[in-house]
Amino acid sequence: MSGLEGVIAAETELSMVDGEHGELIIAGFPVAELAPNAEFEETAHLLCYRSLELNGFAADLARRRSLPPETLDLLAAAAARRVDTMDALRMGAASIGAAAVDDEDARNLLALFPTIVAAYWRLLQGRTPIAPRADLGHAANYLYMLFGEVPSPARVRGLQTYLNTVVDHGLNASTFAARVIASTGSDFVSAITGAIGALKGPLHGGAPGPALDMVFEIGELSRAEEVLRRKIESGERLMGFGHRVYKVRDPRADVLATAAEAMLGPGNALYDLARGVEAVALRLLEEYKPGRRLQTNVEFYTALVLHGLGLEVPLFTPTFAISRVAGWIAHCFEQRRANRIIRPQSVYRGPRGLRWPSPATQPAR
Ligand SMILES: CC(C)(COP(=O)(O)OP(=O)(O)OC[C@H]1O[C@@H](n2cnc3c(N)ncnc32)[C@H](O)[C@@H]1OP(=O)(O)O)[C@@H](O)C(=O)NCCC(=O)NCCS
C-alpha cells in the first residue's frame, strides 16, 4: 500500500477512472461526450451543484472576476521577485480571504483563478494586467485577459474542451488534499490553497512542458526513430507516455488530440509531427518495454492544445488549476455533505522505551 495504492478513501459521484478499460466518466458523462460539448461553466455547475440548470451561475461568476486591490498588490510584489507562477496562484488564492459561507468561497475561487493567473502573467512580462470583461464566458475571458484580444470561437472551444477534460480525475493527490482539509471543518479557501500546493509537485501537476520539448527536439519526423531510440536506450523516459492508473490509452489523450486538430486546422505541421512522433514512440515502447502497456497519456496532447492556444510553458500548470479548481470545490462540497474527519492511522516502526540522557552522558551540543 505504498502511496496508498489501491486504498479506497472516499465515495464519490463526481468522476470514475477505470484504468484497465481506459474509461473516464465525469458526473455521469463519458469524457468524450462532455468535454467537446459543454461550456466550462456548465461543467463546473454540474460538478458542484449536480444540475445543468445554471440559474444565473455564469453571470454570477462573471460579476466576481475583479481582483481585490490587495491581491493585485501582492501579485505585483511577487512578480518583482520573479516568483514561480504556481506559487503566485497559491498566494493570490490565499489572499482573497474566506467568507463565512462555503458557496461564496466556491464562487469567488472559481471566478478569480483565471484573473489571478492572467494578471500575474502580464505583471511578470512587465505589462499592465487587463481587467476582466463580464460579457465574455469564463474561458474566453481568460484568453482575453492574457492576450488583450477577444479570442476566436475555435480557440475558445479548444480551451473549454481542455478545461472540461481535466476538471476531475478520481482521488488524485490535490483532490485528496482538498478533501482532507475540508474534512477538518476548515474553509474552502484553505482547502483550495492546500490543493494548489499539491498540484504544483512535478509528480502530479504533470510535465506537459517536457513532452512538448521532446517534440520540438525531434523537429522532423524522419529523426523521430533515431532520437527516441537514443532516449530509451540511455534510460530516459519518453515524456507523455505511461500512467500509473491507465494501462490502455488514456481517454483524455484522444479528446485532446481531436481538440488540437480542430483548433490548429488541417495540415498543421506541429500537429502532424506530434501524431507521427506518438506512433513511433508507441512502437518503440512496445519493442523495448514489452508487456509494460505504456500508452500515450494526457500530457502529450495537453502540451499541443495549450501551445496551440499561445500559452507559454509556465502557464501550463496554472491553466490546469483553472480547470481542476472546479473539481476540488465539488469534492469539498461532497465531503461536507457526509463529513467525517479524514484521519487515517500509521504503524509505528520506531524505537521504544528510550531514557532521556542524563547531563553527564549528553553529547556535546
Ligand atoms: C507516469 C509514470 C510516472 C507512471 O509510472 P509507474 O506507474 O510508476 O511506472 P513504472 O515507473 O513502474 O514503470 C514501469 C516500466 O515502464 C518503463 N516506463 C514507464 N514509463 C516510461 C516512459 N514514459 N518511457 C519509457 N519507459 C517508461 C519504466 O522504465 C519501467 O521499465 P522497467 O520495468 O524496465 O524498469 C511513468 O510512466 C513516467 O515517468 N512517464 C513519463 C512522464 C509523464 O509523461 N508524466 C505525466 C503522467 S500523466
Coordinates of C-alpha atoms and ligand atoms in Angstrom, one line a residue:
M1 CA 0.0 0.0 0.0
S2 CA 2.9 2.3 -0.6
G3 CA 1.5 5.6 -1.8
L4 CA -2.0 4.3 -0.6
E5 CA -2.2 2.5 -3.9
G6 CA -5.5 0.6 -4.2
V7 CA -6.8 2.0 -0.9
I8 CA -10.4 3.3 -1.2
A9 CA -10.6 6.5 0.8
A10 CA -13.9 8.1 -0.4
E11 CA -17.1 7.5 -2.2
T12 CA -17.8 10.0 -5.0
E13 CA -20.4 10.8 -7.6
L14 CA -18.1 13.2 -9.4
S15 CA -15.8 11.1 -11.6
M16 CA -14.8 7.5 -12.2
V17 CA -11.4 6.4 -13.6
D18 CA -11.2 2.9 -15.0
G19 CA -7.5 2.4 -15.9
E20 CA -8.0 -1.2 -17.3
H21 CA -10.6 -0.2 -19.8
G22 CA -9.5 3.4 -20.5
E23 CA -12.7 4.9 -19.2
L24 CA -13.3 8.3 -17.6
I25 CA -16.8 9.3 -16.5
I26 CA -17.4 12.9 -15.3
A27 CA -20.7 13.4 -13.5
G28 CA -22.2 10.6 -15.4
F29 CA -20.9 11.6 -18.9
P30 CA -18.1 9.8 -20.7
V31 CA -15.3 12.4 -21.0
A32 CA -15.5 12.2 -24.9
E33 CA -19.2 13.2 -24.6
L34 CA -18.9 16.0 -22.1
A35 CA -15.5 17.7 -22.9
P36 CA -16.1 18.9 -26.5
N37 CA -19.7 19.9 -26.0
A38 CA -20.1 21.6 -22.6
E39 CA -19.3 25.2 -21.7
F40 CA -16.8 25.2 -18.8
E41 CA -19.4 27.0 -16.6
E42 CA -21.8 24.1 -17.3
T43 CA -19.2 21.5 -16.3
A44 CA -18.4 23.4 -13.1
H45 CA -22.0 23.8 -12.2
L46 CA -22.8 20.1 -13.0
L47 CA -20.0 19.0 -10.6
C48 CA -20.6 21.5 -7.8
Y49 CA -24.4 21.5 -7.8
R50 CA -25.2 18.3 -9.7
S51 CA -27.5 20.1 -12.2
L52 CA -27.4 21.6 -15.6
E53 CA -29.9 24.3 -14.7
L54 CA -27.5 27.1 -14.3
N55 CA -29.9 29.8 -12.9
G56 CA -27.6 32.7 -13.5
F57 CA -24.5 30.9 -12.3
A58 CA -22.3 32.0 -15.3
A59 CA -23.3 35.7 -14.8
D60 CA -22.7 35.4 -11.1
L61 CA -19.1 34.1 -11.8
A62 CA -18.6 36.9 -14.3
R63 CA -19.5 39.5 -11.7
R64 CA -16.9 38.1 -9.3
R65 CA -14.0 38.3 -11.6
S66 CA -12.2 41.5 -10.5
L67 CA -9.3 41.1 -8.1
P68 CA -9.3 42.8 -4.7
P69 CA -6.7 45.6 -4.7
E70 CA -4.6 43.8 -2.0
T71 CA -4.4 40.7 -4.2
L72 CA -3.2 42.8 -7.2
D73 CA -0.6 44.5 -4.9
L74 CA 0.6 41.1 -3.7
L75 CA 0.9 39.8 -7.3
A76 CA 2.9 42.8 -8.3
A77 CA 5.3 42.3 -5.4
A78 CA 5.6 38.6 -6.3
A79 CA 6.3 39.5 -10.0
A80 CA 9.1 41.9 -8.9
R81 CA 10.7 38.8 -7.2
R82 CA 10.0 36.6 -10.2
V83 CA 8.0 34.1 -8.1
D84 CA 7.0 30.9 -9.8
T85 CA 3.6 31.0 -11.5
M86 CA 2.1 28.3 -9.2
D87 CA 3.4 30.0 -6.1
A88 CA 1.8 33.2 -7.3
L89 CA -1.5 31.4 -7.8
R90 CA -1.2 29.9 -4.3
M91 CA -0.5 33.3 -2.7
G92 CA -3.2 35.0 -4.8
A93 CA -5.9 32.4 -3.9
A94 CA -5.0 32.6 -0.2
S95 CA -5.2 36.4 -0.2
I96 CA -8.8 36.6 -1.3
G97 CA -9.9 35.8 2.2
A98 CA -12.5 33.3 3.3
A99 CA -16.2 34.3 3.6
A100 CA -18.3 32.6 6.2
V101 CA -20.3 30.7 3.6
D102 CA -18.9 27.8 1.5
D103 CA -20.8 28.7 -1.6
E104 CA -19.4 32.3 -1.5
D105 CA -15.9 30.9 -1.3
A106 CA -16.6 28.4 -4.0
R107 CA -17.8 31.0 -6.5
N108 CA -15.1 33.5 -5.6
L109 CA -12.4 30.9 -6.2
L110 CA -13.8 29.7 -9.4
A111 CA -14.2 33.2 -10.8
L112 CA -10.9 34.6 -9.6
F113 CA -8.4 31.8 -10.6
P114 CA -8.2 33.0 -14.3
T115 CA -7.9 36.6 -13.2
I116 CA -5.0 35.8 -10.8
V117 CA -3.1 33.7 -13.4
A118 CA -3.6 36.2 -16.3
A119 CA -2.8 39.3 -14.1
Y120 CA 0.3 37.6 -12.7
W121 CA 1.5 36.5 -16.2
R122 CA 1.2 40.1 -17.5
L123 CA 3.0 41.5 -14.5
L124 CA 5.8 39.0 -15.0
Q125 CA 6.2 40.3 -18.5
G126 CA 6.3 43.9 -17.1
R127 CA 2.9 44.6 -18.6
T128 CA -0.3 46.0 -17.0
P129 CA -2.9 43.4 -16.2
I130 CA -6.0 43.6 -18.3
A131 CA -9.3 44.0 -16.4
P132 CA -11.8 41.1 -16.9
R133 CA -14.8 41.5 -19.1
A134 CA -18.1 40.4 -17.7
D135 CA -19.7 40.0 -21.2
L136 CA -17.3 37.1 -22.1
G137 CA -17.5 33.5 -21.0
H138 CA -15.1 32.1 -18.4
A139 CA -12.7 30.6 -21.0
A140 CA -12.9 33.4 -23.5
N141 CA -12.3 36.0 -20.7
Y142 CA -9.2 34.1 -19.6
L143 CA -7.7 34.3 -23.1
Y144 CA -8.8 37.9 -23.4
M145 CA -7.0 38.8 -20.1
L146 CA -3.8 37.1 -21.2
F147 CA -3.6 38.4 -24.8
G148 CA -5.8 41.5 -24.9
E149 CA -7.9 40.3 -27.8
V150 CA -11.3 38.6 -27.9
P151 CA -10.4 35.1 -29.0
S152 CA -12.0 33.3 -31.9
P153 CA -14.7 30.7 -31.3
A154 CA -12.3 27.9 -32.3
R155 CA -9.8 29.0 -29.7
V156 CA -12.4 29.3 -27.0
R157 CA -13.8 25.8 -27.9
G158 CA -10.2 24.4 -27.7
L159 CA -9.6 25.8 -24.3
Q160 CA -13.1 24.8 -23.0
T161 CA -12.5 21.2 -24.2
Y162 CA -9.2 21.2 -22.4
L163 CA -10.7 22.6 -19.2
N164 CA -13.6 20.1 -19.3
T165 CA -11.2 17.2 -19.9
V166 CA -9.0 17.7 -16.9
V167 CA -11.6 19.1 -14.4
D168 CA -11.8 16.0 -12.2
H169 CA -10.0 12.7 -12.1
G170 CA -10.9 10.5 -9.1
L171 CA -9.0 10.8 -5.9
N172 CA -5.8 12.3 -7.3
A173 CA -3.3 13.9 -4.8
S174 CA -4.6 17.5 -4.9
T175 CA -8.2 16.5 -4.7
F176 CA -7.4 14.3 -1.7
A177 CA -5.5 17.2 -0.1
A178 CA -8.5 19.4 -0.6
R179 CA -10.9 16.8 0.9
V180 CA -8.6 16.3 3.9
I181 CA -8.6 20.0 4.7
A182 CA -12.3 20.4 4.1
S183 CA -12.9 17.4 6.4
T184 CA -11.4 19.3 9.4
G185 CA -14.2 21.9 9.1
S186 CA -11.7 24.4 7.6
D187 CA -12.9 26.9 4.9
F188 CA -12.8 26.3 1.2
V189 CA -10.1 28.9 0.6
S190 CA -7.8 27.0 2.9
A191 CA -8.7 23.7 1.2
I192 CA -8.1 25.0 -2.3
T193 CA -4.8 26.7 -1.2
G194 CA -3.6 23.3 0.0
A195 CA -4.7 21.7 -3.2
I196 CA -2.7 24.2 -5.3
G197 CA 0.4 23.2 -3.3
A198 CA -0.2 19.5 -4.1
L199 CA -0.8 20.2 -7.8
K200 CA 2.5 22.1 -8.1
G201 CA 4.5 19.0 -7.5
P202 CA 6.1 17.6 -10.6
L203 CA 4.8 14.1 -9.9
H204 CA 1.2 15.5 -10.1
G205 CA 0.8 18.8 -11.9
G206 CA 2.5 17.0 -14.7
A207 CA 5.1 18.0 -17.1
P208 CA 3.4 18.8 -20.4
G209 CA 6.3 21.2 -21.0
P210 CA 8.9 18.3 -21.3
A211 CA 6.5 16.5 -23.7
L212 CA 6.4 19.5 -25.9
D213 CA 10.2 19.9 -25.7
M214 CA 10.6 16.3 -26.9
V215 CA 8.5 17.0 -30.0
F216 CA 10.5 20.2 -30.7
E217 CA 13.8 18.4 -30.1
I218 CA 12.8 15.9 -32.7
G219 CA 11.8 18.7 -35.1
E220 CA 11.3 16.4 -38.2
L221 CA 9.5 13.1 -38.3
S222 CA 12.4 11.5 -40.1
R223 CA 14.5 12.0 -36.9
A224 CA 11.9 10.6 -34.5
E225 CA 13.1 7.0 -34.5
E226 CA 16.8 7.9 -34.0
V227 CA 16.1 10.4 -31.2
L228 CA 13.6 8.2 -29.4
R229 CA 15.7 5.1 -29.6
R230 CA 18.6 7.0 -28.2
K231 CA 16.5 8.3 -25.3
I232 CA 15.1 4.9 -24.4
E233 CA 18.5 3.2 -24.7
S234 CA 20.1 5.8 -22.4
G235 CA 17.3 5.0 -19.8
E236 CA 15.4 8.2 -20.3
R237 CA 11.6 8.2 -20.1
L238 CA 9.6 9.4 -23.0
M239 CA 7.5 12.3 -21.8
G240 CA 3.8 12.0 -22.3
F241 CA 3.7 8.2 -22.2
G242 CA 2.9 5.8 -19.4
H243 CA 0.4 6.2 -16.5
R244 CA 0.0 4.8 -13.0
V245 CA -3.7 4.0 -13.5
Y246 CA -4.3 3.8 -17.2
K247 CA -2.9 0.6 -18.7
V248 CA -4.7 1.3 -22.0
R249 CA -4.8 4.6 -23.8
D250 CA -5.8 7.5 -21.5
P251 CA -9.2 8.5 -22.9
R252 CA -8.3 12.2 -22.3
A253 CA -5.5 11.9 -24.9
D254 CA -8.0 11.2 -27.7
V255 CA -10.3 14.0 -26.7
L256 CA -7.4 16.5 -26.6
A257 CA -5.9 15.2 -29.9
T258 CA -9.2 15.9 -31.6
A259 CA -9.4 19.3 -29.9
A260 CA -5.9 20.1 -31.0
E261 CA -6.6 19.1 -34.6
A262 CA -9.9 21.1 -34.7
M263 CA -8.2 24.2 -33.3
L264 CA -4.9 24.1 -35.2
G265 CA -6.7 23.3 -38.5
P266 CA -5.9 20.6 -41.1
G267 CA -2.4 20.2 -42.2
N268 CA -0.8 21.9 -39.2
A269 CA 2.8 21.0 -39.2
L270 CA 3.2 20.7 -35.4
Y271 CA 0.1 18.5 -35.1
D272 CA 1.2 16.2 -37.9
L273 CA 4.6 15.9 -36.3
A274 CA 3.2 15.1 -32.9
R275 CA 0.9 12.4 -34.3
G276 CA 3.9 10.9 -36.1
V277 CA 6.1 11.1 -33.1
E278 CA 3.4 9.4 -31.0
A279 CA 3.2 6.5 -33.4
V280 CA 6.9 5.9 -33.4
A281 CA 7.1 6.3 -29.6
L282 CA 4.4 3.7 -29.1
R283 CA 6.1 1.2 -31.5
L284 CA 9.4 1.7 -29.7
L285 CA 8.0 1.4 -26.2
E286 CA 6.4 -1.9 -27.2
E287 CA 9.7 -3.0 -28.7
Y288 CA 11.9 -2.0 -25.7
K289 CA 9.4 -2.5 -22.8
P290 CA 7.1 -5.3 -24.0
G291 CA 4.2 -6.0 -21.7
R292 CA 4.5 -2.8 -19.7
R293 CA 1.5 -1.4 -21.5
L294 CA 2.9 2.1 -22.0
Q295 CA 0.4 4.3 -23.8
T296 CA 0.0 7.9 -24.6
N297 CA -1.1 10.0 -21.6
V298 CA -3.0 13.2 -21.2
E299 CA 0.2 15.4 -21.0
F300 CA 1.2 14.7 -24.6
Y301 CA -1.8 16.4 -26.2
T302 CA -2.3 18.9 -23.4
A303 CA 1.0 20.4 -24.5
L304 CA -0.2 20.6 -28.1
V305 CA -3.5 22.3 -27.1
L306 CA -2.0 24.8 -24.7
H307 CA 0.9 25.6 -27.1
G308 CA -1.7 26.0 -29.9
L309 CA -3.5 28.5 -27.8
G310 CA -0.3 30.5 -27.5
L311 CA 0.3 29.7 -23.8
E312 CA 3.9 29.5 -22.7
V313 CA 5.1 26.6 -20.6
P314 CA 5.0 28.4 -17.2
L315 CA 1.2 28.9 -17.8
F316 CA 0.5 25.2 -18.3
T317 CA 0.1 24.0 -14.7
P318 CA -1.8 27.2 -13.6
T319 CA -4.2 26.7 -16.5
F320 CA -4.6 23.1 -15.3
A321 CA -5.5 24.6 -11.9
I322 CA -8.1 26.9 -13.5
S323 CA -9.9 23.8 -14.5
R324 CA -9.2 21.5 -11.6
V325 CA -10.4 24.1 -9.0
A326 CA -13.9 23.2 -10.1
G327 CA -13.3 19.5 -9.3
W328 CA -11.6 20.5 -6.0
I329 CA -14.6 22.6 -4.9
A330 CA -17.1 19.9 -5.9
H331 CA -15.2 17.4 -3.8
C332 CA -15.2 19.9 -0.9
F333 CA -19.0 20.2 -1.2
E334 CA -19.3 16.4 -1.4
Q335 CA -17.0 16.0 1.7
R336 CA -19.2 18.5 3.6
R337 CA -22.4 16.6 2.8
A338 CA -21.4 13.5 4.6
N339 CA -18.4 14.7 6.6
R340 CA -16.3 12.7 8.9
I341 CA -12.7 14.0 9.6
I342 CA -10.2 12.1 7.4
R343 CA -7.8 10.7 10.0
P344 CA -6.0 7.5 9.0
Q345 CA -3.6 5.7 11.2
S346 CA 0.1 5.0 10.9
V347 CA 2.0 1.9 12.1
Y348 CA 4.8 2.9 14.5
R349 CA 8.2 1.4 13.5
G350 CA 10.5 3.5 15.7
P351 CA 12.3 2.6 18.9
R352 CA 10.5 2.3 22.3
G353 CA 11.4 2.8 25.9
L354 CA 14.3 5.2 25.4
R355 CA 15.7 7.0 28.5
W356 CA 16.4 10.7 28.3
P357 CA 20.2 11.1 28.5
S358 CA 21.5 12.4 31.9
P359 CA 23.5 15.7 31.7
A360 CA 26.7 13.8 32.3
T361 CA 26.3 11.5 29.3
Q362 CA 24.8 14.1 27.0
P363 CA 26.7 14.5 23.8
A364 CA 28.3 18.0 23.3
R365 CA 25.9 20.4 21.5
Ligands
LIG1 C1 3.6 8.3 -15.4 C2 4.7 7.4 -14.8 C3 5.4 8.2 -13.7 C4 4.0 6.1 -14.2 O1 5.0 5.4 -13.6 P1 4.7 4.0 -12.9 O2 3.3 3.5 -13.0 O3 5.3 4.1 -11.6 O4 5.6 3.1 -13.9 P2 7.0 2.4 -13.6 O5 7.9 3.5 -13.1 O6 6.7 1.3 -12.6 O7 7.4 1.9 -15.0 C5 7.2 0.5 -15.5 C6 8.2 0.3 -16.6 O8 7.9 1.1 -17.7 C7 9.0 1.9 -18.0 N1 8.4 3.2 -18.4 C8 7.4 3.8 -17.8 N2 7.1 5.0 -18.4 C9 8.0 5.1 -19.4 C10 8.2 6.1 -20.3 N3 7.4 7.2 -20.4 N4 9.2 6.0 -21.2 C11 10.0 4.9 -21.2 N5 9.8 3.9 -20.3 C12 8.9 4.0 -19.4 C13 9.8 2.0 -16.8 O9 11.2 2.3 -17.1 C14 9.7 0.6 -16.3 O10 10.5 -0.2 -17.0 P3 11.3 -1.5 -16.4 O11 10.1 -2.4 -16.0 O12 12.1 -2.0 -17.5 O13 12.0 -1.0 -15.2 C15 5.7 7.0 -15.9 O14 5.1 6.3 -16.9 C16 6.5 8.1 -16.4 O15 7.5 8.6 -15.9 N6 6.1 8.7 -17.6 C17 6.8 9.8 -18.2 C18 6.4 11.1 -17.6 C19 5.0 11.6 -17.9 O16 4.5 11.5 -19.0 N7 4.3 12.0 -16.8 C20 2.9 12.5 -16.9 C21 2.0 11.5 -16.4 S1 0.3 12.0 -16.6

